[in-house]
C-alpha atoms as an extended CHARMM CRD file, in Angstrom:
* protein
*
       186  EXT
         1         1  MET       CA            103.6940000000      -43.2610000000       46.2940000000  PROA      1               0.0000000000
         2         2  GLN       CA            104.1240000000      -44.7750000000       42.8530000000  PROA      2               0.0000000000
         3         3  ALA       CA            105.0060000000      -41.3590000000       41.3920000000  PROA      3               0.0000000000
         4         4  THR       CA            107.6980000000      -40.9620000000       44.0240000000  PROA      4               0.0000000000
         5         5  MET       CA            109.0950000000      -44.3750000000       43.1780000000  PROA      5               0.0000000000
         6         6  GLN       CA            109.2240000000      -43.5100000000       39.4880000000  PROA      6               0.0000000000
         7         7  ILE       CA            111.0180000000      -40.2640000000       40.2260000000  PROA      7               0.0000000000
         8         8  ALA       CA            113.3940000000      -41.9450000000       42.6530000000  PROA      8               0.0000000000
         9         9  GLN       CA            114.2880000000      -44.4640000000       39.9640000000  PROA      9               0.0000000000
        10        10  GLY       CA            115.1420000000      -41.7070000000       37.4840000000  PROA      10              0.0000000000
        11        11  ASN       CA            112.0210000000      -42.1140000000       35.3280000000  PROA      11              0.0000000000
        12        12  MET       CA            110.7790000000      -38.5850000000       35.8690000000  PROA      12              0.0000000000
        13        13  ALA       CA            111.0560000000      -37.6310000000       32.1830000000  PROA      13              0.0000000000
        14        14  GLY       CA            107.9770000000      -39.6800000000       31.2920000000  PROA      14              0.0000000000
        15        15  ILE       CA            105.9850000000      -38.1570000000       34.1110000000  PROA      15              0.0000000000
        16        16  ILE       CA            107.0630000000      -34.6320000000       33.2000000000  PROA      16              0.0000000000
        17        17  ALA       CA            106.2140000000      -35.0090000000       29.5170000000  PROA      17              0.0000000000
        18        18  GLY       CA            102.7450000000      -36.3110000000       30.3300000000  PROA      18              0.0000000000
        19        19  THR       CA             99.8850000000      -34.8760000000       32.3080000000  PROA      19              0.0000000000
        20        20  GLU       CA            100.9090000000      -36.6780000000       35.4810000000  PROA      20              0.0000000000
        21        21  ARG       CA            103.7840000000      -34.3100000000       36.3100000000  PROA      21              0.0000000000
        22        22  PRO       CA            101.8900000000      -31.9400000000       38.6290000000  PROA      22              0.0000000000
        23        23  LEU       CA            100.4660000000      -34.8970000000       40.5180000000  PROA      23              0.0000000000
        24        24  ALA       CA            103.8740000000      -36.5680000000       40.7590000000  PROA      24              0.0000000000
        25        25  LEU       CA            105.5170000000      -33.3560000000       41.9090000000  PROA      25              0.0000000000
        26        26  GLU       CA            102.7020000000      -32.7780000000       44.3680000000  PROA      26              0.0000000000
        27        27  GLN       CA            103.3490000000      -36.2140000000       45.8640000000  PROA      27              0.0000000000
        28        28  VAL       CA            107.0990000000      -35.5840000000       46.0360000000  PROA      28              0.0000000000
        29        29  PHE       CA            106.3890000000      -32.2650000000       47.7620000000  PROA      29              0.0000000000
        30        30  ALA       CA            104.0570000000      -33.9210000000       50.2770000000  PROA      30              0.0000000000
        31        31  ASP       CA            106.5810000000      -36.6620000000       51.0110000000  PROA      31              0.0000000000
        32        32  HSD       CA            109.6980000000      -34.4780000000       51.2950000000  PROA      32              0.0000000000
        33        33  ARG       CA            108.7430000000      -30.9260000000       52.2620000000  PROA      33              0.0000000000
        34        34  GLU       CA            109.6680000000      -31.4520000000       55.9230000000  PROA      34              0.0000000000
        35        35  LEU       CA            113.1180000000      -32.7380000000       54.9620000000  PROA      35              0.0000000000
        36        36  VAL       CA            113.7740000000      -29.7170000000       52.7380000000  PROA      36              0.0000000000
        37        37  PHE       CA            112.4160000000      -27.2700000000       55.3280000000  PROA      37              0.0000000000
        38        38  ARG       CA            114.4960000000      -28.7450000000       58.1840000000  PROA      38              0.0000000000
        39        39  ALA       CA            117.6940000000      -28.7280000000       56.1220000000  PROA      39              0.0000000000
        40        40  ALA       CA            117.1100000000      -25.1030000000       55.1330000000  PROA      40              0.0000000000
        41        41  TYR       CA            116.1570000000      -24.0570000000       58.6690000000  PROA      41              0.0000000000
        42        42  ARG       CA            119.3110000000      -25.5670000000       60.1500000000  PROA      42              0.0000000000
        43        43  ILE       CA            121.4030000000      -23.4280000000       57.8300000000  PROA      43              0.0000000000
        44        44  THR       CA            119.4170000000      -20.1880000000       57.7830000000  PROA      44              0.0000000000
        45        45  GLY       CA            118.1770000000      -20.3050000000       61.3720000000  PROA      45              0.0000000000
        46        46  ASN       CA            114.9950000000      -18.5900000000       60.2510000000  PROA      46              0.0000000000
        47        47  ALA       CA            111.6100000000      -20.1710000000       59.4510000000  PROA      47              0.0000000000
        48        48  SER       CA            110.7410000000      -17.5390000000       56.8610000000  PROA      48              0.0000000000
        49        49  ASP       CA            114.0110000000      -18.0820000000       55.0020000000  PROA      49              0.0000000000
        50        50  ALA       CA            113.5370000000      -21.8440000000       55.2280000000  PROA      50              0.0000000000
        51        51  GLU       CA            110.0920000000      -21.4470000000       53.6240000000  PROA      51              0.0000000000
        52        52  ASP       CA            111.6840000000      -19.3900000000       50.8390000000  PROA      52              0.0000000000
        53        53  VAL       CA            114.2620000000      -22.1170000000       50.2630000000  PROA      53              0.0000000000
        54        54  LEU       CA            111.5070000000      -24.7470000000       50.2310000000  PROA      54              0.0000000000
        55        55  GLN       CA            109.7270000000      -22.8420000000       47.4800000000  PROA      55              0.0000000000
        56        56  VAL       CA            112.9120000000      -22.3100000000       45.4890000000  PROA      56              0.0000000000
        57        57  VAL       CA            113.8450000000      -25.9990000000       45.5720000000  PROA      57              0.0000000000
        58        58  PHE       CA            110.4800000000      -27.2250000000       44.3300000000  PROA      58              0.0000000000
        59        59  LEU       CA            110.0340000000      -24.4270000000       41.7950000000  PROA      59              0.0000000000
        60        60  ARG       CA            113.4240000000      -25.2640000000       40.3110000000  PROA      60              0.0000000000
        61        61  LEU       CA            112.3950000000      -28.9020000000       40.0940000000  PROA      61              0.0000000000
        62        62  LEU       CA            109.1130000000      -27.9380000000       38.4270000000  PROA      62              0.0000000000
        63        63  ARG       CA            110.7660000000      -25.5980000000       35.9100000000  PROA      63              0.0000000000
        64        64  GLN       CA            113.4560000000      -27.9660000000       34.7410000000  PROA      64              0.0000000000
        65        65  GLU       CA            113.0470000000      -28.5790000000       31.0280000000  PROA      65              0.0000000000
        66        66  GLN       CA            115.1530000000      -31.7140000000       31.1290000000  PROA      66              0.0000000000
        67        67  THR       CA            114.9910000000      -33.5480000000       34.3910000000  PROA      67              0.0000000000
        68        68  PRO       CA            118.2820000000      -34.9910000000       35.5580000000  PROA      68              0.0000000000
        69        69  GLU       CA            118.3660000000      -38.6660000000       36.3610000000  PROA      69              0.0000000000
        70        70  ILE       CA            117.6730000000      -38.7390000000       40.0700000000  PROA      70              0.0000000000
        71        71  THR       CA            118.7810000000      -41.9670000000       41.6800000000  PROA      71              0.0000000000
        72        72  TYR       CA            118.3900000000      -40.9030000000       45.3160000000  PROA      72              0.0000000000
        73        73  LEU       CA            115.5210000000      -38.4180000000       45.4760000000  PROA      73              0.0000000000
        74        74  ARG       CA            115.8630000000      -37.7600000000       49.2120000000  PROA      74              0.0000000000
        75        75  ALA       CA            119.5780000000      -36.9880000000       48.8840000000  PROA      75              0.0000000000
        76        76  TYR       CA            118.9620000000      -34.8440000000       45.7930000000  PROA      76              0.0000000000
        77        77  LEU       CA            116.3460000000      -32.7240000000       47.5600000000  PROA      77              0.0000000000
        78        78  HSD       CA            118.4550000000      -32.4170000000       50.7100000000  PROA      78              0.0000000000
        79        79  ARG       CA            121.4400000000      -31.2710000000       48.7040000000  PROA      79              0.0000000000
        80        80  ALA       CA            119.2830000000      -28.8130000000       46.7480000000  PROA      80              0.0000000000
        81        81  ALA       CA            117.9920000000      -27.3780000000       50.0410000000  PROA      81              0.0000000000
        82        82  VAL       CA            121.4940000000      -26.9810000000       51.4540000000  PROA      82              0.0000000000
        83        83  ASN       CA            122.7030000000      -25.2730000000       48.2780000000  PROA      83              0.0000000000
        84        84  ALA       CA            119.7030000000      -22.9360000000       48.1000000000  PROA      84              0.0000000000
        85        85  ALA       CA            120.0740000000      -22.0070000000       51.7760000000  PROA      85              0.0000000000
        86        86  LEU       CA            123.7780000000      -21.2700000000       51.3480000000  PROA      86              0.0000000000
        87        87  ASP       CA            122.9710000000      -19.2000000000       48.2500000000  PROA      87              0.0000000000
        88        88  LEU       CA            120.4550000000      -17.2170000000       50.2810000000  PROA      88              0.0000000000
        89        89  LEU       CA            123.0270000000      -16.5630000000       53.0110000000  PROA      89              0.0000000000
        90        90  ARG       CA            125.5590000000      -15.4000000000       50.4390000000  PROA      90              0.0000000000
        91        91  LEU       CA            123.0570000000      -13.0070000000       48.9070000000  PROA      91              0.0000000000
        92        92  ARG       CA            122.2690000000      -11.5080000000       52.2770000000  PROA      92              0.0000000000
        93        93  LYS       CA            125.7370000000      -11.3560000000       53.7720000000  PROA      93              0.0000000000
        94        94  ASP       CA            126.3190000000       -7.8080000000       52.5040000000  PROA      94              0.0000000000
        95        95  ALA       CA            122.8800000000       -6.5620000000       53.4790000000  PROA      95              0.0000000000
        96        96  GLN       CA            123.0160000000       -7.4120000000       57.1630000000  PROA      96              0.0000000000
        97        97  SER       CA            119.9900000000       -6.1470000000       59.0130000000  PROA      97              0.0000000000
        98        98  VAL       CA            118.5520000000       -7.1220000000       62.3550000000  PROA      98              0.0000000000
        99        99  SER       CA            114.8250000000       -7.7090000000       62.5400000000  PROA      99              0.0000000000
       100       100  LEU       CA            112.8140000000       -6.6600000000       65.5770000000  PROA      100             0.0000000000
       101       101  GLU       CA            112.0650000000      -10.3130000000       66.3020000000  PROA      101             0.0000000000
       102       102  GLU       CA            115.7590000000      -11.1790000000       66.4260000000  PROA      102             0.0000000000
       103       103  GLU       CA            116.4580000000       -8.1390000000       68.5870000000  PROA      103             0.0000000000
       104       104  ALA       CA            113.6960000000       -9.0910000000       71.0130000000  PROA      104             0.0000000000
       105       105  GLY       CA            114.9350000000      -12.6860000000       71.0340000000  PROA      105             0.0000000000
       106       106  SER       CA            118.4620000000      -11.6440000000       71.9200000000  PROA      106             0.0000000000
       107       107  VAL       CA            117.1990000000       -9.5230000000       74.8230000000  PROA      107             0.0000000000
       108       108  GLU       CA            115.2830000000      -12.4870000000       76.1960000000  PROA      108             0.0000000000
       109       109  VAL       CA            118.3920000000      -14.6510000000       76.3070000000  PROA      109             0.0000000000
       110       110  THR       CA            119.3590000000      -14.4570000000       79.9430000000  PROA      110             0.0000000000
       111       111  ALA       CA            121.9790000000      -17.1540000000       80.2430000000  PROA      111             0.0000000000
       112       112  ALA       CA            125.4480000000      -16.1080000000       79.0920000000  PROA      112             0.0000000000
       113       113  GLY       CA            125.8930000000      -19.5250000000       77.4840000000  PROA      113             0.0000000000
       114       114  GLY       CA            122.7400000000      -19.0270000000       75.4320000000  PROA      114             0.0000000000
       115       115  GLN       CA            124.0100000000      -15.7170000000       74.0810000000  PROA      115             0.0000000000
       116       116  GLU       CA            127.3790000000      -17.2490000000       73.2140000000  PROA      116             0.0000000000
       117       117  ALA       CA            125.7100000000      -20.1610000000       71.4230000000  PROA      117             0.0000000000
       118       118  SER       CA            123.6060000000      -17.7250000000       69.4220000000  PROA      118             0.0000000000
       119       119  GLU       CA            126.6840000000      -15.7110000000       68.4570000000  PROA      119             0.0000000000
       120       120  LEU       CA            128.5140000000      -18.9060000000       67.5050000000  PROA      120             0.0000000000
       121       121  ARG       CA            125.6370000000      -20.0100000000       65.2370000000  PROA      121             0.0000000000
       122       122  ASP       CA            125.5780000000      -16.5710000000       63.5960000000  PROA      122             0.0000000000
       123       123  TRP       CA            129.3350000000      -16.6390000000       63.0390000000  PROA      123             0.0000000000
       124       124  LEU       CA            129.1520000000      -20.1550000000       61.5470000000  PROA      124             0.0000000000
       125       125  ARG       CA            126.3870000000      -19.1420000000       59.1300000000  PROA      125             0.0000000000
       126       126  GLN       CA            128.4210000000      -16.1430000000       57.9810000000  PROA      126             0.0000000000
       127       127  ALA       CA            131.6410000000      -18.1570000000       57.7190000000  PROA      127             0.0000000000
       128       128  LEU       CA            129.9440000000      -20.8690000000       55.6500000000  PROA      128             0.0000000000
       129       129  ALA       CA            128.6250000000      -18.2020000000       53.3050000000  PROA      129             0.0000000000
       130       130  ARG       CA            132.2030000000      -16.9730000000       52.7170000000  PROA      130             0.0000000000
       131       131  ILE       CA            133.8970000000      -20.2720000000       51.8820000000  PROA      131             0.0000000000
       132       132  ASN       CA            133.8300000000      -22.4850000000       48.7880000000  PROA      132             0.0000000000
       133       133  PRO       CA            130.2000000000      -23.6190000000       48.2970000000  PROA      133             0.0000000000
       134       134  ARG       CA            131.1710000000      -27.2690000000       47.8000000000  PROA      134             0.0000000000
       135       135  TRP       CA            133.1800000000      -27.2550000000       51.0190000000  PROA      135             0.0000000000
       136       136  ALA       CA            130.3590000000      -25.5540000000       52.9140000000  PROA      136             0.0000000000
       137       137  GLU       CA            127.8800000000      -28.0920000000       51.6180000000  PROA      137             0.0000000000
       138       138  MET       CA            130.0480000000      -31.0030000000       52.7350000000  PROA      138             0.0000000000
       139       139  PHE       CA            130.5530000000      -29.4040000000       56.1500000000  PROA      139             0.0000000000
       140       140  VAL       CA            126.8130000000      -28.9370000000       56.6710000000  PROA      140             0.0000000000
       141       141  LEU       CA            126.0060000000      -32.4500000000       55.4990000000  PROA      141             0.0000000000
       142       142  ARG       CA            128.6050000000      -33.9500000000       57.8520000000  PROA      142             0.0000000000
       143       143  PHE       CA            128.4620000000      -31.8420000000       60.9990000000  PROA      143             0.0000000000
       144       144  VAL       CA            124.9490000000      -30.3950000000       60.9380000000  PROA      144             0.0000000000
       145       145  GLU       CA            122.9690000000      -33.1540000000       59.2360000000  PROA      145             0.0000000000
       146       146  GLY       CA            125.0840000000      -36.0590000000       60.4940000000  PROA      146             0.0000000000
       147       147  TYR       CA            125.7430000000      -37.8770000000       57.2170000000  PROA      147             0.0000000000
       148       148  SER       CA            128.8140000000      -40.1050000000       57.0070000000  PROA      148             0.0000000000
       149       149  ASN       CA            131.6730000000      -39.3620000000       54.6290000000  PROA      149             0.0000000000
       150       150  SER       CA            130.6190000000      -42.2340000000       52.3730000000  PROA      150             0.0000000000
       151       151  GLU       CA            127.0080000000      -40.9880000000       52.2460000000  PROA      151             0.0000000000
       152       152  ILE       CA            128.2160000000      -37.4990000000       51.3680000000  PROA      152             0.0000000000
       153       153  ALA       CA            130.4890000000      -38.9500000000       48.6960000000  PROA      153             0.0000000000
       154       154  ARG       CA            127.5250000000      -40.7450000000       47.1300000000  PROA      154             0.0000000000
       155       155  MET       CA            125.3780000000      -37.5980000000       47.2480000000  PROA      155             0.0000000000
       156       156  MET       CA            128.0790000000      -35.4180000000       45.7230000000  PROA      156             0.0000000000
       157       157  ASP       CA            129.4120000000      -37.9650000000       43.2390000000  PROA      157             0.0000000000
       158       158  THR       CA            132.9370000000      -38.1250000000       44.6250000000  PROA      158             0.0000000000
       159       159  SER       CA            135.0130000000      -40.4220000000       46.8290000000  PROA      159             0.0000000000
       160       160  ALA       CA            134.9370000000      -40.6710000000       50.6100000000  PROA      160             0.0000000000
       161       161  GLY       CA            138.6450000000      -39.7710000000       50.6210000000  PROA      161             0.0000000000
       162       162  VAL       CA            137.9930000000      -36.4960000000       48.8290000000  PROA      162             0.0000000000
       163       163  VAL       CA            135.1930000000      -35.7430000000       51.2870000000  PROA      163             0.0000000000
       164       164  ALA       CA            137.5100000000      -36.4120000000       54.2410000000  PROA      164             0.0000000000
       165       165  VAL       CA            140.2540000000      -34.1740000000       52.8370000000  PROA      165             0.0000000000
       166       166  LEU       CA            137.8710000000      -31.3170000000       52.0460000000  PROA      166             0.0000000000
       167       167  LEU       CA            136.2200000000      -31.5820000000       55.4630000000  PROA      167             0.0000000000
       168       168  HSD       CA            139.6500000000      -31.3900000000       57.0930000000  PROA      168             0.0000000000
       169       169  ARG       CA            140.5220000000      -28.2990000000       55.0540000000  PROA      169             0.0000000000
       170       170  THR       CA            137.1640000000      -26.7180000000       55.8380000000  PROA      170             0.0000000000
       171       171  ARG       CA            137.5650000000      -27.2960000000       59.5690000000  PROA      171             0.0000000000
       172       172  ALA       CA            141.0710000000      -25.8030000000       59.4680000000  PROA      172             0.0000000000
       173       173  LEU       CA            139.7960000000      -22.7800000000       57.5500000000  PROA      173             0.0000000000
       174       174  LEU       CA            136.8750000000      -22.2740000000       59.9370000000  PROA      174             0.0000000000
       175       175  LYS       CA            139.1600000000      -22.6580000000       62.9490000000  PROA      175             0.0000000000
       176       176  LYS       CA            141.5190000000      -20.0070000000       61.5750000000  PROA      176             0.0000000000
       177       177  ASP       CA            138.5700000000      -17.6750000000       60.9060000000  PROA      177             0.0000000000
       178       178  TYR       CA            137.1290000000      -18.2710000000       64.3710000000  PROA      178             0.0000000000
       179       179  ILE       CA            140.4330000000      -17.5080000000       66.0600000000  PROA      179             0.0000000000
       180       180  ALA       CA            140.7670000000      -14.2890000000       64.0510000000  PROA      180             0.0000000000
       181       181  VAL       CA            137.2290000000      -13.2260000000       64.9640000000  PROA      181             0.0000000000
       182       182  THR       CA            137.5330000000      -14.0180000000       68.6710000000  PROA      182             0.0000000000
       183       183  GLN       CA            140.9320000000      -12.3410000000       69.0150000000  PROA      183             0.0000000000
       184       184  GLY       CA            139.4800000000       -9.2550000000       67.3520000000  PROA      184             0.0000000000
       185       185  ARG       CA            136.9210000000       -8.9530000000       70.1830000000  PROA      185             0.0000000000
       186       186  ARG       CA            139.4750000000       -8.8700000000       72.9700000000  PROA      186             0.0000000000
């Protein structure tokens, strides 16, 4: 717990330079892996991808030569997970393939509402991968994770007003995209 407190207070450089770094990072991993996994899973919708994101986030933290000053460790890791998950979606958006598990899962969906919800989640993931990464991150933090505008502003080092404006623009952009997609089906 003490290692986590030191990291949360921005004193990670001393831990990294010394022999305590693996232990400190191990403690941070133990304390925050569920948070990172859940954030990644909500965006990717896939446990395997969420595990990949979990690994990427902590490997990046381990490999950093100079550790940034981390004031809010939980927020830092959550934001890193969101960014890594969005990066993963962007990388895969061109190589769209359907796994057998997903195919079997879609056959098992019997309620029409369940199928529509699944299609809506898929569309949202793809749409978020296409828009400005900063906007997508704010959208996910606000509407998927439930953070307030002021919390997002603190996490992203900006003002709550900027967050509100960008969220409004993102919603308008997503609405326009959704209308275009749904009218194309008719």
